[in-house]
Structure formats: C-alpha cells, structure tokens
Amino acid sequence: MGYKTHNDTFAAIVSYALMNRLRTGILNKMREIVSSANIEKIHLVLSTSGDFTFFLSQGFSKYHDPEIIVYQYDRSDSQKYPWGVSNKALPTSAIIRQTSQEH
C-alpha cells in the first residue's frame, strides 16, 4: 500500500487538514485490507517525517486494530530497522528490538 502527495518535496504536508486527510485515508485502507484478509499483525515501515509518523500512529486503535509495529529506519546502521514500537504491548515492553536483518 502506498500514498503519495501531489507535491513530492519534503514540505509536502503543509496543513493539519492535509495530514488528517492522509491519516484517514491510510487508516481506512489499512482497515479494509485487514478486515478482508483477516490480518493479525502489521509490520509498518514509513518513509515520512517523524511528525507524520507520530500523527498517523495516534490514529491506531489498541482495541480495534491488529498489532501494529512501526519500525525506525536507520540509514547509518547495518541493520536498517533496528527497533519498532508496538501498539498492543505494555509500555514497559512496547519497544521491539530486531536481533537480525529480517525486514
């Protein structure tokens, strides 16, 4: 699944309204796919700003969505996705550390 803005610059998301439309579209499409395929866990890698990643993640439902692990990309690390955050785990265990290059 991919989304693209009309303006392919780093400053493409210029308003709250646009961020909210993108989040709503992404979450609706994700939930449609999850429902039709009975998906129980999503591994999510985003190519976006940290701000939008957190904004999107605020829309995840602990009770209505499957487990979603959002991974951190680190270009300088040999392991490109060293850790992620789970929406279902307790705060004390929500950080998921990768032990090998799985993704």
XYZ file of N, CA and C in Angstrom:
309
model
N 0.847 -1.158 0.000
C 0.000 0.000 0.000
C 0.896 1.226 0.000
N 0.616 2.194 -0.829
C 1.426 3.403 -0.871
C 0.575 4.635 -1.058
N 1.027 5.709 -0.469
C 0.371 7.006 -0.626
C 1.406 8.012 -1.071
N 0.981 8.944 -1.872
C 1.891 9.957 -2.381
C 1.147 11.288 -2.429
N 1.811 12.351 -2.040
C 1.200 13.668 -2.151
C 1.438 14.207 -3.554
N 0.699 15.232 -3.926
C 0.861 15.833 -5.251
C 2.188 16.561 -5.378
N 2.720 17.025 -4.263
C 3.970 17.782 -4.256
C 5.037 16.900 -3.615
N 5.976 16.396 -4.391
C 6.967 15.436 -3.884
C 8.157 16.095 -3.202
N 7.929 17.134 -2.418
C 9.012 17.771 -1.679
C 8.908 17.385 -0.212
N 9.946 17.698 0.541
C 9.940 17.377 1.964
C 8.869 18.154 2.722
N 8.473 19.297 2.217
C 7.467 20.125 2.876
C 6.085 19.923 2.271
N 5.797 18.732 1.775
C 4.547 18.478 1.073
C 3.330 18.517 2.000
N 3.484 18.147 3.252
C 2.354 18.173 4.185
C 2.391 19.520 4.889
N 1.564 20.435 4.398
C 1.668 21.824 4.841
C 0.537 22.265 5.765
N -0.419 21.387 6.046
C -1.513 21.796 6.921
C -2.038 20.614 7.719
N -2.689 20.943 8.821
C -3.322 19.909 9.640
C -4.400 19.186 8.841
N -5.154 19.936 8.048
C -6.235 19.336 7.256
C -5.682 18.274 6.302
N -4.560 18.565 5.649
C -3.946 17.589 4.750
C -3.442 16.379 5.532
N -2.782 16.618 6.656
C -2.312 15.498 7.487
C -3.490 14.618 7.896
N -4.581 15.238 8.289
C -5.740 14.487 8.745
C -6.372 13.686 7.602
N -6.456 14.283 6.392
C -6.976 13.553 5.231
C -6.098 12.350 4.896
N -4.780 12.550 4.928
C -3.862 11.435 4.655
C -4.014 10.333 5.698
N -4.059 10.724 6.977
C -4.200 9.719 8.042
C -5.505 8.954 7.881
N -6.596 9.662 7.637
C -7.891 8.997 7.479
C -7.871 8.029 6.307
N -7.311 8.449 5.179
C -7.224 7.575 4.010
C -6.377 6.341 4.261
N -5.232 6.535 4.906
C -4.334 5.409 5.199
C -5.003 4.435 6.160
N -5.581 4.948 7.240
C -6.218 4.071 8.232
C -7.417 3.339 7.641
N -8.228 4.022 6.843
C -9.388 3.365 6.229
C -8.951 2.243 5.290
N -7.944 2.503 4.448
C -7.463 1.474 3.522
C -6.829 0.319 4.283
N -6.036 0.636 5.303
C -5.403 -0.407 6.116
C -6.469 -1.299 6.759
N -7.500 -0.693 7.315
C -8.558 -1.461 7.992
C -9.371 -2.288 7.006
N -9.555 -1.774 5.810
C -10.251 -2.534 4.768
C -9.460 -3.793 4.415
N -8.155 -3.644 4.224
C -7.290 -4.785 3.889
C -7.241 -5.773 5.053
N -7.093 -5.265 6.268
C -7.033 -6.123 7.459
C -8.307 -6.951 7.581
N -9.444 -6.311 7.386
C -10.730 -6.990 7.515
C -10.915 -8.061 6.439
N -10.578 -7.735 5.206
C -10.802 -8.686 4.117
C -9.823 -9.859 4.150
N -8.627 -9.650 4.707
C -7.609 -10.714 4.719
C -7.397 -11.324 6.106
N -8.174 -10.866 7.100
C -8.056 -11.380 8.467
C -6.614 -11.295 8.986
N -5.998 -10.145 8.822
C -4.612 -9.919 9.234
C -4.552 -9.684 10.738
N -3.601 -10.322 11.400
C -3.472 -10.208 12.851
C -2.302 -9.337 13.305
N -1.339 -9.077 12.405
C -0.193 -8.252 12.771
C 0.316 -7.527 11.531
N 0.639 -6.229 11.724
C 1.168 -5.420 10.642
C 2.562 -4.935 11.029
N 3.521 -5.110 10.133
C 4.856 -4.549 10.290
C 4.902 -3.346 9.360
N 5.017 -2.153 9.942
C 4.881 -0.918 9.180
C 6.201 -0.162 9.128
N 6.646 0.132 7.918
C 7.834 0.942 7.695
C 7.380 2.148 6.889
N 7.641 3.336 7.400
C 7.185 4.562 6.757
C 8.360 5.372 6.237
N 8.156 5.980 5.106
C 9.126 6.919 4.575
C 8.482 8.290 4.651
N 8.523 8.870 5.825
C 7.869 10.147 6.077
C 8.551 10.838 7.244
N 8.099 12.017 7.540
C 8.675 12.749 8.669
C 8.292 12.076 9.986
N 9.097 12.302 11.003
C 8.765 11.808 12.336
C 7.444 12.375 12.826
N 7.183 13.638 12.493
C 5.928 14.275 12.894
C 4.729 13.520 12.346
N 4.771 13.193 11.041
C 3.626 12.493 10.464
C 3.536 11.068 10.977
N 4.666 10.422 11.228
C 4.646 9.071 11.784
C 3.903 9.055 13.114
N 4.225 9.998 13.997
C 3.536 10.059 15.287
C 2.065 10.415 15.107
N 1.748 11.325 14.197
C 0.369 11.720 13.940
C -0.444 10.529 13.442
N 0.110 9.781 12.496
C -0.569 8.594 11.982
C -0.771 7.574 13.099
N 0.265 7.356 13.883
C 0.198 6.353 14.947
C -0.845 6.689 16.008
N -1.123 7.959 16.207
C -2.161 8.345 17.166
C -3.538 7.841 16.733
N -3.704 7.516 15.473
C -4.978 7.003 14.982
C -5.144 5.505 15.159
N -4.082 4.794 15.533
C -4.185 3.351 15.734
C -5.022 3.069 16.971
N -5.869 2.072 16.872
C -6.711 1.684 17.996
C -6.180 0.408 18.639
N -5.922 0.485 19.903
C -5.447 -0.683 20.656
C -6.506 -1.785 20.654
N -7.765 -1.393 20.560
C -8.862 -2.348 20.695
C -9.453 -2.800 19.360
N -9.316 -2.013 18.296
C -9.969 -2.344 17.039
C -9.019 -2.699 15.909
N -7.744 -2.379 16.052
C -6.756 -2.714 15.026
C -5.935 -3.912 15.488
N -5.335 -4.634 14.524
C -4.417 -5.705 14.935
C -3.160 -5.091 15.536
N -2.259 -5.927 15.997
C -0.977 -5.388 16.463
C -0.286 -4.717 15.283
N 0.203 -3.513 15.513
C 0.937 -2.763 14.502
C 2.287 -2.398 15.097
N 3.344 -2.828 14.430
C 4.694 -2.469 14.868
C 5.248 -1.488 13.837
N 5.514 -0.276 14.293
C 6.065 0.770 13.426
C 7.571 0.776 13.641
N 8.319 0.536 12.566
C 9.772 0.409 12.663
C 10.497 1.712 12.385
N 11.607 1.888 13.060
C 12.515 3.016 12.856
C 13.527 2.639 11.784
N 13.683 3.495 10.790
C 14.688 3.279 9.753
C 15.949 4.039 10.139
N 17.102 3.361 10.071
C 18.385 3.992 10.385
C 19.350 3.724 9.246
N 19.495 4.709 8.391
C 20.327 4.559 7.201
C 21.782 4.264 7.546
N 22.273 4.767 8.683
C 23.682 4.603 9.036
C 23.972 3.271 9.732
N 22.962 2.524 10.092
C 23.133 1.254 10.795
C 23.129 0.114 9.772
N 23.958 -0.903 9.985
C 23.953 -2.053 9.075
C 22.612 -2.779 9.144
N 21.958 -2.713 10.279
C 20.604 -3.245 10.425
C 19.652 -2.061 10.231
N 19.038 -1.972 9.093
C 18.288 -0.777 8.703
C 17.058 -0.498 9.557
N 16.485 -1.501 10.179
C 15.292 -1.322 11.017
C 15.572 -1.913 12.401
N 16.377 -1.226 13.212
C 16.856 -1.814 14.467
C 15.791 -1.974 15.547
N 14.742 -1.167 15.488
C 13.717 -1.278 16.519
C 12.378 -0.763 16.002
N 11.319 -1.164 16.702
C 9.972 -0.710 16.376
C 9.182 -0.528 17.653
N 7.993 0.031 17.518
C 7.109 0.252 18.659
C 5.784 -0.434 18.359
N 5.305 -1.230 19.313
C 4.050 -1.959 19.171
C 2.900 -1.190 19.811
N 1.756 -1.187 19.150
C 0.570 -0.534 19.707
C -0.164 -1.410 20.715
N 0.182 -2.680 20.827
C -0.540 -3.591 21.725
C 0.235 -3.929 22.998
N 1.542 -3.784 22.960
C 2.360 -4.182 24.115
C 2.218 -3.180 25.255
N 2.497 -3.644 26.448
C 2.532 -2.743 27.596
C 3.658 -1.731 27.397
N 3.530 -0.542 27.954
C 4.581 0.470 27.769
C 5.984 -0.024 28.119
N 6.085 -0.902 29.099
C 7.401 -1.396 29.509
C 8.014 -2.368 28.505
N 7.207 -2.884 27.584
C 7.738 -3.826 26.596
C 7.339 -3.447 25.165
N 6.945 -2.205 24.940
C 6.455 -1.776 23.618
C 7.563 -1.639 22.584
N 8.812 -1.448 23.025
C 9.929 -1.346 22.077
C 10.326 -2.753 21.647
N 10.270 -3.003 20.351
C 10.624 -4.296 19.779
C 11.992 -4.139 19.125
N 12.990 -4.827 19.639
C 14.347 -4.746 19.089
C 14.578 -5.908 18.133
N 15.126 -5.589 16.971
C 15.433 -6.616 15.970
C 16.766 -7.253 16.304
N 16.815 -8.563 16.233
C 18.054 -9.273 16.517
C 18.789 -9.696 15.262
N 18.086 -9.648 14.112
C 18.717 -9.972 12.834
C 18.038 -9.152 11.746
N 18.627 -9.146 10.578
C 18.063 -8.381 9.461
C 16.905 -9.190 8.876
N 15.696 -9.002 9.418
C 14.540 -9.774 8.988
C 13.712 -9.038 7.955
N 13.795 -7.716 7.877
C 12.880 -6.936 7.039
C 13.608 -6.258 5.926
